């Protein structure tokens, strides 16, 4: 998976297990093996150790949105930023390009 808003792409791997409904939550892992989590107080998404906790579970929608299972909010590049180090946060799903992630 990758999101590119004009600058360098953010890359990670979505790992899921099959579920009867077809939508299985999974973890988002960096190339180094860390899990994306919502454990930060300001709503930013951070990479850290993988514990299997609810804040590490994500769903990929058909439209490219990545939804945090526990909150129902989308993975969002804050403020439509394009620079390296831009914040990735949880935000209400809007369908904006800053919430569109693609398979590569």
XYZ file of N, CA and C in Angstrom:
312
model
N 0.849 -1.167 0.000
C 0.000 0.000 0.000
C 0.890 1.224 0.000
N 0.407 2.277 -0.634
C 1.162 3.523 -0.659
C 0.206 4.692 -0.781
N 0.607 5.819 -0.244
C -0.114 7.065 -0.439
C 0.911 8.072 -0.913
N 0.601 8.745 -1.988
C 1.506 9.753 -2.489
C 0.712 11.011 -2.772
N 1.061 12.092 -2.119
C 0.363 13.364 -2.327
C 1.289 14.363 -3.013
N 2.235 13.860 -3.774
C 3.127 14.743 -4.505
C 4.568 14.654 -4.064
N 4.815 14.158 -2.905
C 6.176 14.010 -2.410
C 6.515 12.529 -2.363
N 7.376 12.153 -1.484
C 7.779 10.770 -1.325
C 6.611 9.936 -0.816
N 6.476 8.721 -1.300
C 5.384 7.837 -0.884
C 5.664 7.219 0.475
N 4.584 6.991 1.216
C 4.625 6.222 2.458
C 4.251 4.799 2.077
N 5.054 3.823 2.459
C 4.790 2.437 2.077
C 4.644 1.560 3.309
N 3.697 0.619 3.201
C 3.501 -0.354 4.252
C 2.744 -1.543 3.690
N 2.684 -2.599 4.464
C 2.044 -3.853 4.067
C 0.823 -4.084 4.941
N -0.319 -4.411 4.297
C -1.533 -4.752 5.037
C -1.614 -6.263 5.113
N -1.609 -6.794 6.324
C -1.714 -8.244 6.539
C -3.064 -8.556 7.167
N -3.834 -9.429 6.508
C -5.149 -9.789 7.013
C -5.300 -11.303 7.065
N -6.332 -11.736 7.766
C -6.724 -13.143 7.790
C -8.145 -13.230 7.272
N -8.483 -14.332 6.641
C -9.813 -14.499 6.071
C -10.889 -14.478 7.155
N -12.025 -13.932 6.807
C -13.187 -13.895 7.687
C -14.401 -14.204 6.822
N -15.390 -14.849 7.385
C -16.570 -15.260 6.618
C -17.231 -14.092 5.895
N -17.215 -12.912 6.491
C -17.850 -11.737 5.879
C -17.045 -11.192 4.708
N -15.793 -11.635 4.565
C -14.943 -11.137 3.490
C -14.121 -9.927 3.877
N -14.500 -9.218 4.932
C -13.748 -8.050 5.405
C -13.040 -8.420 6.689
N -11.779 -8.636 6.603
C -11.008 -9.023 7.779
C -10.075 -7.887 8.173
N -10.074 -7.505 9.453
C -9.124 -6.479 9.867
C -7.715 -7.039 9.836
N -6.778 -6.175 9.600
C -5.390 -6.602 9.569
C -4.491 -5.555 10.162
N -3.211 -5.860 10.182
C -2.225 -4.908 10.670
C -1.560 -4.240 9.479
N -1.144 -3.008 9.669
C -0.356 -2.277 8.685
C 1.070 -2.296 9.188
N 1.961 -2.866 8.399
C 3.355 -3.006 8.832
C 4.291 -2.221 7.925
N 5.261 -1.594 8.545
C 6.292 -0.883 7.795
C 7.235 -1.921 7.190
N 8.068 -1.522 6.241
C 9.052 -2.463 5.692
C 9.967 -3.066 6.758
N 10.141 -2.370 7.877
C 10.987 -2.859 8.966
C 10.243 -3.816 9.897
N 8.915 -3.967 9.719
C 8.129 -4.892 10.527
C 7.367 -4.274 11.682
N 7.456 -2.963 11.873
C 6.687 -2.297 12.922
C 5.223 -2.179 12.499
N 4.328 -2.110 13.473
C 2.897 -1.966 13.199
C 2.467 -0.508 13.338
N 1.563 -0.068 12.448
C 0.970 1.250 12.603
C -0.103 1.153 13.670
N -0.098 2.120 14.581
C -1.016 2.116 15.710
C -1.533 3.522 15.951
N -2.614 3.624 16.684
C -3.201 4.924 17.017
C -2.969 5.265 18.480
N -1.892 4.830 19.025
C -1.632 4.978 20.460
C -1.210 6.384 20.873
N -1.046 7.307 19.960
C -0.605 8.643 20.340
C -1.779 9.489 20.829
N -1.525 10.385 21.754
C -2.580 11.191 22.372
C -3.215 12.180 21.396
N -2.481 12.642 20.386
C -3.009 13.656 19.471
C -3.677 13.071 18.234
N -3.879 11.754 18.183
C -4.548 11.124 17.054
C -3.640 10.779 15.898
N -2.364 11.111 16.013
C -1.433 10.738 14.954
C -1.213 9.246 14.962
N -0.902 8.734 13.803
C -0.597 7.319 13.662
C 0.911 7.165 13.784
N 1.334 6.192 14.566
C 2.757 5.964 14.807
C 3.096 4.510 14.541
N 4.363 4.246 14.282
C 4.841 2.873 14.102
C 5.486 2.416 15.402
N 5.181 1.181 15.785
C 5.754 0.639 17.008
C 5.686 -0.869 17.007
N 5.913 -1.449 18.156
C 5.852 -2.895 18.288
C 4.454 -3.425 18.007
N 4.372 -4.662 17.570
C 3.096 -5.294 17.240
C 2.631 -6.140 18.426
N 1.465 -5.774 18.985
C 0.939 -6.502 20.138
C -0.378 -7.202 19.850
N -1.002 -6.901 18.702
C -2.308 -7.459 18.383
C -3.453 -6.672 18.988
N -3.165 -5.510 19.571
C -4.184 -4.683 20.218
C -5.146 -4.090 19.197
N -6.326 -3.691 19.664
C -7.369 -3.148 18.792
C -6.900 -1.924 18.014
N -6.041 -1.093 18.606
C -5.596 0.113 17.897
C -4.670 -0.189 16.715
N -4.336 -1.467 16.502
C -3.499 -1.877 15.359
C -4.307 -2.505 14.231
N -5.645 -2.529 14.328
C -6.474 -3.227 13.346
C -7.077 -2.260 12.328
N -6.923 -2.599 11.046
C -7.336 -1.742 9.941
C -8.105 -2.556 8.896
N -8.962 -1.862 8.141
C -9.695 -2.465 7.030
C -9.431 -1.646 5.778
N -9.313 -2.314 4.636
C -9.140 -1.634 3.352
C -10.470 -1.654 2.616
N -11.014 -0.464 2.308
C -12.245 -0.362 1.544
C -11.954 -0.435 0.052
N -12.956 -0.756 -0.730
C -12.809 -0.866 -2.188
C -12.365 0.451 -2.822
N -12.685 1.589 -2.191
C -12.316 2.892 -2.746
C -10.914 3.350 -2.340
N -10.164 2.481 -1.650
C -8.795 2.806 -1.273
C -8.643 3.400 0.108
N -9.733 3.650 0.808
C -9.629 4.163 2.163
C -9.199 3.049 3.103
N -8.341 3.400 4.050
C -7.940 2.469 5.093
C -8.614 2.940 6.371
N -9.475 2.072 6.916
C -10.321 2.435 8.048
C -9.828 1.742 9.316
N -9.681 2.520 10.373
C -9.327 1.998 11.682
C -10.555 1.286 12.232
N -10.442 -0.011 12.476
C -11.614 -0.796 12.842
C -12.284 -0.302 14.122
N -11.530 0.029 15.140
C -12.109 0.409 16.427
C -12.829 1.757 16.388
N -12.311 2.713 15.629
C -12.886 4.061 15.627
C -13.778 4.335 14.423
N -13.590 3.594 13.329
C -14.336 3.855 12.102
C -13.804 5.045 11.321
N -12.669 5.609 11.749
C -12.076 6.756 11.055
C -11.033 6.282 10.050
N -10.718 7.166 9.103
C -9.799 6.828 8.017
C -8.375 7.306 8.282
N -7.442 6.581 7.695
C -6.044 6.988 7.678
C -5.945 8.179 6.732
N -5.424 9.299 7.208
C -5.520 10.581 6.520
C -4.178 11.306 6.603
N -3.703 11.840 5.470
C -2.515 12.700 5.494
C -3.010 14.082 5.904
N -2.639 14.497 7.101
C -3.177 15.704 7.717
C -2.947 16.948 6.871
N -4.011 17.724 6.708
C -3.915 19.008 6.020
C -3.548 18.908 4.554
N -3.721 17.760 3.951
C -3.370 17.524 2.544
C -1.885 17.821 2.303
N -1.067 17.642 3.328
C 0.359 17.943 3.240
C 1.043 17.063 2.199
N 2.132 17.551 1.636
C 2.869 16.803 0.608
C 4.331 16.605 0.956
N 4.804 17.195 2.043
C 6.218 17.123 2.379
C 6.593 15.886 3.175
N 7.876 15.552 3.109
C 8.398 14.466 3.934
C 8.105 14.756 5.399
N 7.737 13.722 6.135
C 7.461 13.867 7.549
C 6.071 14.390 7.864
N 5.210 14.496 6.855
C 3.840 14.958 7.091
C 3.117 14.010 8.035
N 2.271 14.569 8.873
C 1.539 13.768 9.855
C 0.482 12.909 9.176
N 0.393 11.654 9.607
C -0.679 10.756 9.201
C -1.524 10.550 10.444
N -2.832 10.842 10.321
C -3.732 10.849 11.474
C -4.997 10.055 11.158
N -5.802 9.850 12.181
C -7.151 9.335 11.987
C -8.079 10.526 11.824
N -8.982 10.441 10.811
C -9.893 11.540 10.552
C -11.199 10.967 10.032
N -12.271 11.703 10.204
C -13.545 11.287 9.631
C -13.358 11.010 8.140
N -13.899 9.913 7.665
C -13.749 9.537 6.258
C -14.504 10.532 5.376
N -13.767 11.161 4.453
C -14.350 12.184 3.570
C -14.298 11.787 2.102
N -13.486 10.806 1.766
C -13.314 10.429 0.366
C -12.291 11.290 -0.353
N -11.579 12.142 0.383
C -10.580 13.010 -0.216
C -9.351 12.249 -0.696
N -8.592 12.885 -1.588
C -7.382 12.267 -2.128
C -6.347 11.986 -1.047
N -6.376 12.755 0.046
C -5.439 12.525 1.134
C -5.811 11.308 1.989
N -6.909 10.642 1.621
C -7.318 9.394 2.278
C -7.329 8.223 1.295
N -6.844 8.448 0.085
C -6.859 7.417 -0.960
C -5.496 6.722 -0.999
N -5.501 5.428 -0.762
C -4.301 4.629 -0.732
C -4.368 3.620 -1.871
N -3.241 3.309 -2.452
C -3.239 2.406 -3.609
C -2.311 1.221 -3.389
N -2.656 0.122 -4.041
C -1.795 -1.074 -4.002
C -0.680 -0.905 -5.003
N 0.517 -1.273 -4.588
C 1.665 -1.217 -5.510
C 2.490 -2.443 -5.373
